[in-house]
């Protein structure tokens, strides 16, 4: 195959390869289990963990494809980071899978007694090695960067601008994705001696935060693209549903994102359409109801859209750069800020939010509470770091221990994303009063 023919569409080609090969590797685990029905229980569990990891990574590739392919606007910075993280994860994952397949060949008595299984596993190893060769070839500097040495982010942004017409040839209906992303599986417990992975199936052994606040760079300004009345949509998660474990569990993330956030999107769209209908008919008998629905669901949708992006499996730690300096200036220290924020979140009455915000009027950061999504907050502010403390955000794992949920949440706060919002927000200054 001539990889060069894709030119600036190459990152999309890479995502298609990841999506396809992770599906293949998932099927390989299923075939091994079918070929060796008496496989030792510990190895059965290990292969089950790999199935979940491959499904999750393949879905991440599929989701990023869907986000990149419309080509209507430059991708958000977190999408560019997610792409680079996913390539690294897919490669690391396959290398570890190969290592563990060799361990199975050496240590499983059931496989040693089944020659067809040994042959199949050796074939699967070669398949994964081929995939690594594909990623390596596509990742060569001369291919991943153009002749002028564009950065990967620039390459993707230029590609997206031209992707609309060529998107059709890159779509593959057979290779529909699975659902998830990086950090998909923790190390399988109780693995056989000698086969314990040196890293979890879904994580890079040397994974660290892909950037600090000081790494944040300016990106192409968002051009005006008004959402049609009643046309709001649910944004996809920028990571796997289980990527934030053990701090926030997969089931909660699925319900929270797919059910609760979707309900706010639906409610917002309904309210907008009803108010448009009221204007058309000049009938405002129910305006109080629909304005309340507009505020509740709109605030819920917008805050959740921020909420997903300020968490990340690479989160935790402390902010740096300008944001860290501003926090110290406005709160005295990071520790004082964190204590204040934690207590504000813990003491929200009922369902609601705690938020670190930028005040263009006061020219400083503030910590606010919001009951429901919109009550008791201020208008003239820009949310930077919202924490959802509605029970649906934590009850399955933490039950009524909201404070424990808040403590866990600090481990997934993604300060580079918060810093991006801060860098944009701090340019907004009103005359102070």
Short mmCIF file of C-alpha atoms in Angstrom, two decimals:
data_model
loop_
_atom_site.label_atom_id
_atom_site.label_comp_id
_atom_site.label_asym_id
_atom_site.label_seq_id
_atom_site.Cartn_x
_atom_site.Cartn_y
_atom_site.Cartn_z
CA UNK A 1 0.00 0.00 0.00
CA UNK A 2 1.29 3.46 -0.86
CA UNK A 3 0.97 5.35 2.39
CA UNK A 4 2.20 8.58 0.81
CA UNK A 5 -0.95 8.95 -1.26
CA UNK A 6 -2.84 10.17 1.80
CA UNK A 7 -0.62 13.23 2.25
CA UNK A 8 -2.05 15.54 4.89
CA UNK A 9 -4.86 13.07 5.55
CA UNK A 10 -2.33 10.69 7.07
CA UNK A 11 -3.43 11.11 10.72
CA UNK A 12 -6.91 9.96 9.71
CA UNK A 13 -5.31 6.98 7.97
CA UNK A 14 -3.45 6.18 11.20
CA UNK A 15 -6.68 6.29 13.19
CA UNK A 16 -8.28 3.86 10.74
CA UNK A 17 -5.33 1.51 11.12
CA UNK A 18 -5.56 1.63 14.91
CA UNK A 19 -9.30 1.02 14.80
CA UNK A 20 -8.88 -1.97 12.49
CA UNK A 21 -5.96 -3.61 14.26
CA UNK A 22 -7.37 -3.25 17.73
CA UNK A 23 -10.46 -5.06 16.52
CA UNK A 24 -8.18 -7.76 15.10
CA UNK A 25 -6.23 -8.12 18.34
CA UNK A 26 -9.47 -8.33 20.29
CA UNK A 27 -10.61 -11.15 18.00
CA UNK A 28 -7.29 -12.92 18.52
CA UNK A 29 -7.97 -13.15 22.26
CA UNK A 30 -11.38 -14.65 21.54
CA UNK A 31 -9.90 -17.23 19.17
CA UNK A 32 -7.28 -18.28 21.72
CA UNK A 33 -10.02 -18.89 24.29
CA UNK A 34 -11.97 -20.93 21.75
CA UNK A 35 -8.93 -23.02 20.77
CA UNK A 36 -8.00 -23.77 24.38
CA UNK A 37 -11.25 -24.35 26.30
CA UNK A 38 -9.34 -25.67 29.34
CA UNK A 39 -6.99 -22.68 29.55
CA UNK A 40 -5.91 -21.89 33.10
CA UNK A 41 -8.36 -19.47 34.82
CA UNK A 42 -5.70 -16.83 35.44
CA UNK A 43 -4.91 -16.71 31.71
CA UNK A 44 -8.60 -16.63 30.84
CA UNK A 45 -8.93 -13.55 33.02
CA UNK A 46 -5.85 -12.01 31.46
CA UNK A 47 -7.23 -12.43 27.93
CA UNK A 48 -10.55 -10.99 29.07
CA UNK A 49 -8.71 -7.89 30.28
CA UNK A 50 -7.05 -7.59 26.88
CA UNK A 51 -10.39 -7.84 25.09
CA UNK A 52 -11.66 -4.85 27.04
CA UNK A 53 -8.44 -2.90 26.46
CA UNK A 54 -8.47 -3.46 22.69
CA UNK A 55 -12.16 -2.63 22.42
CA UNK A 56 -11.60 0.57 24.34
CA UNK A 57 -8.64 1.71 22.24
CA UNK A 58 -10.37 0.89 18.98
CA UNK A 59 -13.36 2.93 20.05
CA UNK A 60 -11.14 5.87 20.91
CA UNK A 61 -9.80 5.83 17.36
CA UNK A 62 -13.32 5.63 15.97
CA UNK A 63 -14.45 8.56 18.10
CA UNK A 64 -11.52 10.71 17.05
CA UNK A 65 -12.25 9.91 13.42
CA UNK A 66 -15.80 11.15 13.86
CA UNK A 67 -14.53 14.32 15.51
CA UNK A 68 -11.95 15.04 12.82
CA UNK A 69 -13.78 14.08 9.65
CA UNK A 70 -16.46 16.80 9.40
CA UNK A 71 -13.72 19.33 8.61
CA UNK A 72 -15.92 22.30 9.51
CA UNK A 73 -13.55 23.86 12.04
CA UNK A 74 -10.04 23.33 13.47
CA UNK A 75 -9.87 20.58 16.09
CA UNK A 76 -9.69 21.56 19.73
CA UNK A 77 -6.26 21.21 21.36
CA UNK A 78 -7.42 18.32 23.54
CA UNK A 79 -8.29 16.36 20.38
CA UNK A 80 -4.77 16.88 19.03
CA UNK A 81 -3.34 15.67 22.33
CA UNK A 82 -5.73 12.73 22.35
CA UNK A 83 -4.52 11.72 18.87
CA UNK A 84 -0.87 11.72 19.91
CA UNK A 85 -1.68 9.88 23.15
CA UNK A 86 -3.68 7.27 21.27
CA UNK A 87 -0.87 6.51 18.82
CA UNK A 88 1.53 5.98 21.72
CA UNK A 89 -0.99 3.86 23.62
CA UNK A 90 -1.81 1.64 20.63
CA UNK A 91 1.87 0.94 20.07
CA UNK A 92 2.68 0.28 23.73
CA UNK A 93 -0.39 -1.91 24.04
CA UNK A 94 0.59 -4.16 21.13
CA UNK A 95 4.18 -4.56 22.34
CA UNK A 96 2.96 -5.66 25.76
CA UNK A 97 0.42 -8.01 24.18
CA UNK A 98 3.19 -9.65 22.15
CA UNK A 99 5.28 -10.08 25.31
CA UNK A 100 2.41 -11.71 27.14
CA UNK A 101 1.58 -14.03 24.24
CA UNK A 102 5.17 -15.32 24.36
CA UNK A 103 4.71 -15.84 28.11
CA UNK A 104 1.57 -17.86 27.41
CA UNK A 105 3.47 -20.07 24.96
CA UNK A 106 6.12 -20.77 27.57
CA UNK A 107 4.05 -21.12 30.72
CA UNK A 108 0.56 -22.41 29.91
CA UNK A 109 0.38 -26.19 30.10
CA UNK A 110 -2.97 -26.13 28.29
CA UNK A 111 -1.49 -24.25 25.32
CA UNK A 112 1.63 -26.42 25.26
CA UNK A 113 -0.68 -29.41 24.93
CA UNK A 114 -2.60 -27.85 22.01
CA UNK A 115 -0.37 -27.54 18.90
CA UNK A 116 -3.03 -25.69 16.83
CA UNK A 117 -3.22 -23.04 19.53
CA UNK A 118 0.56 -22.60 19.53
CA UNK A 119 0.51 -22.10 15.77
CA UNK A 120 -2.33 -19.58 16.00
CA UNK A 121 -0.62 -17.59 18.76
CA UNK A 122 2.60 -17.34 16.76
CA UNK A 123 0.52 -16.05 13.85
CA UNK A 124 -1.18 -13.51 16.11
CA UNK A 125 2.23 -12.33 17.33
CA UNK A 126 3.30 -11.75 13.73
CA UNK A 127 0.06 -9.86 13.08
CA UNK A 128 0.67 -7.50 16.01
CA UNK A 129 4.28 -7.06 14.90
CA UNK A 130 3.00 -6.12 11.46
CA UNK A 131 0.72 -3.50 13.00
CA UNK A 132 3.68 -2.07 14.91
CA UNK A 133 5.57 -1.93 11.63
CA UNK A 134 2.69 0.00 10.07
CA UNK A 135 2.67 2.52 12.92
CA UNK A 136 6.44 2.82 12.76
CA UNK A 137 6.37 3.44 9.00
CA UNK A 138 3.60 6.01 9.26
CA UNK A 139 5.32 7.67 12.18
CA UNK A 140 8.59 8.36 10.37
CA UNK A 141 9.43 12.03 10.58
CA UNK A 142 9.46 12.38 6.83
CA UNK A 143 5.91 11.09 6.62
CA UNK A 144 4.29 12.48 9.74
CA UNK A 145 5.72 15.92 9.02
CA UNK A 146 5.76 17.68 5.72
CA UNK A 147 8.84 18.99 3.93
CA UNK A 148 8.74 22.25 5.86
CA UNK A 149 8.73 20.36 9.18
CA UNK A 150 5.24 21.21 10.30
CA UNK A 151 4.31 20.09 13.75
CA UNK A 152 1.77 17.29 14.12
CA UNK A 153 -0.81 19.78 15.34
CA UNK A 154 -0.26 21.98 12.29
CA UNK A 155 -0.40 18.93 10.05
CA UNK A 156 -3.75 17.84 11.42
CA UNK A 157 -5.21 21.35 11.33
CA UNK A 158 -4.16 21.79 7.71
CA UNK A 159 -5.52 18.36 6.94
CA UNK A 160 -8.87 19.07 8.54
CA UNK A 161 -9.32 22.15 6.41
CA UNK A 162 -9.06 19.94 3.33
CA UNK A 163 -10.66 16.80 4.73
CA UNK A 164 -14.26 17.34 3.69
CA UNK A 165 -13.91 16.27 0.08
CA UNK A 166 -11.64 13.33 0.75
CA UNK A 167 -13.37 12.06 3.86
CA UNK A 168 -15.44 9.58 1.96
CA UNK A 169 -12.52 7.47 0.85
CA UNK A 170 -11.29 7.20 4.43
CA UNK A 171 -14.53 5.98 5.97
CA UNK A 172 -14.74 2.24 6.47
CA UNK A 173 -18.16 0.87 7.31
CA UNK A 174 -16.76 -2.56 8.09
CA UNK A 175 -14.43 -1.24 10.76
CA UNK A 176 -17.00 0.33 13.06
CA UNK A 177 -15.44 1.33 16.36
CA UNK A 178 -15.81 0.06 19.83
CA UNK A 179 -16.12 2.52 22.72
CA UNK A 180 -13.23 3.86 24.74
CA UNK A 181 -9.72 5.19 24.89
CA UNK A 182 -6.49 5.25 26.62
CA UNK A 183 -5.94 3.92 30.08
CA UNK A 184 -8.49 1.28 29.27
CA UNK A 185 -7.49 -1.47 31.63
CA UNK A 186 -5.66 -1.72 34.91
CA UNK A 187 -3.17 -4.55 35.42
CA UNK A 188 -5.12 -7.83 35.63
CA UNK A 189 -4.98 -9.08 39.20
CA UNK A 190 -3.91 -12.61 40.00
CA UNK A 191 -1.91 -13.16 36.83
CA UNK A 192 0.34 -16.19 36.54
CA UNK A 193 3.93 -15.85 37.71
CA UNK A 194 6.19 -14.49 35.01
CA UNK A 195 3.38 -13.08 32.89
CA UNK A 196 2.56 -9.99 34.93
CA UNK A 197 2.53 -7.06 32.53
CA UNK A 198 5.21 -4.48 33.15
CA UNK A 199 2.51 -1.91 32.32
CA UNK A 200 -1.28 -2.01 32.18
CA UNK A 201 -2.68 -3.04 28.78
CA UNK A 202 -4.03 0.42 28.05
CA UNK A 203 -1.26 2.62 29.42
CA UNK A 204 2.24 3.72 28.53
CA UNK A 205 4.79 2.75 31.16
CA UNK A 206 6.29 6.21 31.05
CA UNK A 207 3.05 8.10 30.64
CA UNK A 208 3.09 11.54 32.15
CA UNK A 209 1.01 14.59 31.65
CA UNK A 210 1.31 15.54 27.97
CA UNK A 211 1.85 19.12 28.91
CA UNK A 212 1.94 21.61 31.70
CA UNK A 213 0.29 24.96 31.79
CA UNK A 214 3.46 26.48 30.39
CA UNK A 215 3.22 24.16 27.37
CA UNK A 216 -0.12 25.60 26.29
CA UNK A 217 0.16 27.44 23.01
CA UNK A 218 -2.28 29.65 21.18
CA UNK A 219 -4.46 27.87 18.65
CA UNK A 220 -6.53 28.96 15.73
CA UNK A 221 -9.38 31.18 16.96
CA UNK A 222 -12.78 29.57 16.81
CA UNK A 223 -14.77 31.05 13.96
CA UNK A 224 -18.41 31.86 14.47
CA UNK A 225 -20.55 28.80 13.73
CA UNK A 226 -23.92 29.51 15.33
CA UNK A 227 -25.65 26.39 16.61
CA UNK A 228 -29.09 26.23 14.98
CA UNK A 229 -31.99 26.76 17.35
CA UNK A 230 -32.62 23.37 18.92
CA UNK A 231 -29.46 21.96 17.31
CA UNK A 232 -27.17 21.34 20.27
CA UNK A 233 -25.41 17.95 20.36
CA UNK A 234 -23.72 15.79 22.96
CA UNK A 235 -19.91 16.16 22.76
CA UNK A 236 -18.00 12.87 22.85
CA UNK A 237 -15.75 12.08 25.78
CA UNK A 238 -12.09 12.83 24.97
CA UNK A 239 -11.02 9.56 26.66
CA UNK A 240 -12.38 6.13 27.54
CA UNK A 241 -15.30 5.69 29.90
CA UNK A 242 -12.99 3.77 32.24
CA UNK A 243 -9.92 5.96 31.71
CA UNK A 244 -10.40 7.80 35.01
CA UNK A 245 -10.49 4.67 37.15
CA UNK A 246 -9.87 4.01 39.99
CA UNK A 247 -10.97 7.54 40.89
CA UNK A 248 -14.19 7.68 38.83
CA UNK A 249 -15.68 4.38 37.70
CA UNK A 250 -16.70 3.40 34.17
CA UNK A 251 -20.38 2.77 34.91
CA UNK A 252 -20.79 6.21 36.45
CA UNK A 253 -19.09 7.84 33.45
CA UNK A 254 -21.36 6.03 31.00
CA UNK A 255 -24.54 6.99 32.85
CA UNK A 256 -23.31 10.51 33.58
CA UNK A 257 -22.26 11.29 30.02
CA UNK A 258 -24.66 9.24 27.90
CA UNK A 259 -27.80 9.69 29.99
CA UNK A 260 -27.60 12.78 32.19
CA UNK A 261 -25.67 15.06 29.86
CA UNK A 262 -27.79 13.94 26.92
CA UNK A 263 -30.91 14.85 28.88
CA UNK A 264 -29.60 18.42 29.30
CA UNK A 265 -28.90 18.64 25.57
CA UNK A 266 -32.42 17.41 24.81
CA UNK A 267 -33.96 19.80 27.34
CA UNK A 268 -32.01 22.75 25.96
CA UNK A 269 -33.07 21.98 22.40
CA UNK A 270 -36.70 21.67 23.43
CA UNK A 271 -36.63 24.97 25.35
CA UNK A 272 -35.04 26.81 22.41
CA UNK A 273 -37.64 25.47 19.99
CA UNK A 274 -40.52 26.33 22.30
CA UNK A 275 -39.26 29.88 22.78
CA UNK A 276 -38.79 30.27 19.02
CA UNK A 277 -42.37 29.12 18.60
CA UNK A 278 -43.51 31.66 21.22
CA UNK A 279 -41.79 34.45 19.31
CA UNK A 280 -43.34 33.33 16.04
CA UNK A 281 -46.85 33.23 17.51
CA UNK A 282 -46.33 36.19 19.84
CA UNK A 283 -47.66 33.99 22.63
CA UNK A 284 -45.62 34.14 25.83
CA UNK A 285 -47.98 32.55 28.34
CA UNK A 286 -45.39 29.86 29.14
CA UNK A 287 -42.30 32.04 28.78
CA UNK A 288 -41.42 31.74 32.48
CA UNK A 289 -41.41 27.94 32.26
CA UNK A 290 -39.36 27.73 29.08
CA UNK A 291 -36.87 30.38 30.19
CA UNK A 292 -36.32 28.37 33.35
CA UNK A 293 -35.83 25.22 31.26
CA UNK A 294 -33.45 27.14 29.01
CA UNK A 295 -31.35 28.25 31.98
CA UNK A 296 -31.30 24.87 33.73
CA UNK A 297 -30.57 22.69 30.72
CA UNK A 298 -28.31 25.20 28.98
CA UNK A 299 -26.14 25.64 32.05
CA UNK A 300 -26.11 21.88 32.55
CA UNK A 301 -25.00 21.29 28.97
CA UNK A 302 -22.29 23.95 28.93
CA UNK A 303 -20.83 23.07 32.34
CA UNK A 304 -20.70 19.36 31.51
CA UNK A 305 -19.02 20.16 28.19
CA UNK A 306 -16.25 21.89 30.15
CA UNK A 307 -16.25 19.23 32.88
CA UNK A 308 -15.27 16.37 30.55
CA UNK A 309 -12.28 18.29 29.20
CA UNK A 310 -10.79 19.36 32.53
CA UNK A 311 -10.42 15.71 33.60
CA UNK A 312 -7.90 13.31 32.10
CA UNK A 313 -6.13 10.04 32.97
CA UNK A 314 -2.93 12.13 32.95
CA UNK A 315 -4.42 14.53 35.50
CA UNK A 316 -3.51 15.35 39.06
CA UNK A 317 -0.61 17.32 40.43
CA UNK A 318 -0.59 21.09 40.47
CA UNK A 319 -0.98 23.83 37.88
CA UNK A 320 2.06 25.69 36.57
CA UNK A 321 2.88 28.81 34.64
CA UNK A 322 0.55 31.81 34.57
CA UNK A 323 -2.35 29.95 36.12
CA UNK A 324 -0.27 28.87 39.11
CA UNK A 325 0.92 32.43 39.59
CA UNK A 326 -2.64 33.77 39.42
CA UNK A 327 -3.87 31.20 41.95
CA UNK A 328 -1.08 32.18 44.34
CA UNK A 329 -1.83 35.86 43.84
CA UNK A 330 -5.59 35.49 44.41
CA UNK A 331 -5.71 32.77 47.08
CA UNK A 332 -2.33 33.00 48.79
CA UNK A 333 -1.14 29.51 47.82
CA UNK A 334 -2.23 26.46 45.86
CA UNK A 335 -2.99 24.65 49.12
CA UNK A 336 -5.26 27.48 50.28
CA UNK A 337 -7.05 27.44 46.93
CA UNK A 338 -7.49 23.65 47.01
CA UNK A 339 -8.85 23.68 50.56
CA UNK A 340 -11.28 26.49 49.74
CA UNK A 341 -12.46 24.77 46.55
CA UNK A 342 -12.85 21.40 48.29
CA UNK A 343 -14.93 22.86 51.10
CA UNK A 344 -17.08 24.86 48.68
CA UNK A 345 -17.77 21.70 46.67
CA UNK A 346 -18.48 19.59 49.74
CA UNK A 347 -20.96 22.13 51.11
CA UNK A 348 -23.05 22.72 47.98
CA UNK A 349 -26.64 22.17 49.13
CA UNK A 350 -28.27 19.41 47.12
CA UNK A 351 -27.08 18.93 43.55
CA UNK A 352 -24.80 21.50 42.01
CA UNK A 353 -21.27 22.61 41.22
CA UNK A 354 -18.18 24.23 42.60
CA UNK A 355 -16.30 26.35 40.09
CA UNK A 356 -13.02 28.17 39.74
CA UNK A 357 -13.89 31.14 37.53
CA UNK A 358 -12.24 34.18 35.99
CA UNK A 359 -13.96 37.47 36.67
CA UNK A 360 -13.40 39.96 33.83
CA UNK A 361 -14.87 42.65 36.06
CA UNK A 362 -12.76 41.97 39.18
CA UNK A 363 -9.70 40.95 37.14
CA UNK A 364 -9.07 37.92 39.35
CA UNK A 365 -10.00 34.32 40.02
CA UNK A 366 -12.91 33.41 42.27
CA UNK A 367 -14.49 30.23 43.65
CA UNK A 368 -18.25 29.97 43.32
CA UNK A 369 -20.99 27.51 44.11
CA UNK A 370 -23.96 26.81 41.87
CA UNK A 371 -27.05 24.96 43.08
CA UNK A 372 -28.55 22.87 40.31
CA UNK A 373 -26.52 24.30 37.41
CA UNK A 374 -27.44 27.95 37.44
CA UNK A 375 -28.66 29.13 40.88
CA UNK A 376 -26.57 31.23 43.29
CA UNK A 377 -23.81 31.85 40.77
CA UNK A 378 -22.66 35.07 39.09
CA UNK A 379 -23.30 36.18 35.55
CA UNK A 380 -20.22 38.16 34.58
CA UNK A 381 -17.67 35.33 34.88
CA UNK A 382 -15.93 32.64 32.79
CA UNK A 383 -15.90 29.09 34.27
CA UNK A 384 -12.43 27.53 34.26
CA UNK A 385 -12.63 24.48 36.51
CA UNK A 386 -16.12 23.15 37.28
CA UNK A 387 -16.71 20.17 39.59
CA UNK A 388 -20.04 18.37 39.35
CA UNK A 389 -21.28 17.35 42.81
CA UNK A 390 -24.71 16.11 41.77
CA UNK A 391 -25.15 12.62 43.23
CA UNK A 392 -25.28 11.06 39.76
CA UNK A 393 -21.61 12.08 39.35
CA UNK A 394 -20.38 9.85 42.19
CA UNK A 395 -23.08 7.81 43.93
CA UNK A 396 -22.39 4.39 42.35
CA UNK A 397 -18.80 4.36 43.61
CA UNK A 398 -18.77 6.75 46.55
CA UNK A 399 -22.41 6.46 47.75
CA UNK A 400 -23.02 9.38 50.13
CA UNK A 401 -19.33 10.15 50.64
CA UNK A 402 -19.15 13.32 48.58
CA UNK A 403 -15.92 14.40 50.28
CA UNK A 404 -14.16 11.16 49.24
CA UNK A 405 -15.34 11.72 45.66
CA UNK A 406 -13.89 15.25 45.74
CA UNK A 407 -10.58 13.92 47.08
CA UNK A 408 -10.45 11.36 44.26
CA UNK A 409 -11.43 13.96 41.67
CA UNK A 410 -8.29 16.02 42.33
CA UNK A 411 -6.31 13.08 40.91
CA UNK A 412 -7.86 13.52 37.45
CA UNK A 413 -7.95 17.33 37.21
CA UNK A 414 -6.19 18.16 33.96
CA UNK A 415 -4.42 21.45 34.58
CA UNK A 416 -3.23 22.01 30.98
CA UNK A 417 -6.88 22.19 29.86
CA UNK A 418 -7.73 24.55 32.72
CA UNK A 419 -4.73 26.68 31.78
CA UNK A 420 -5.94 26.90 28.18
CA UNK A 421 -9.26 28.27 29.36
CA UNK A 422 -7.50 30.67 31.71
CA UNK A 423 -5.16 32.00 29.01
CA UNK A 424 -8.16 32.77 26.81
CA UNK A 425 -10.35 34.12 29.63
CA UNK A 426 -7.77 36.47 31.17
CA UNK A 427 -7.70 38.50 27.96
CA UNK A 428 -11.31 39.42 28.67
CA UNK A 429 -11.26 42.52 30.89
CA UNK A 430 -14.17 44.85 31.70
CA UNK A 431 -13.75 48.17 33.52
CA UNK A 432 -13.50 47.16 37.19
CA UNK A 433 -16.19 48.33 39.64
#
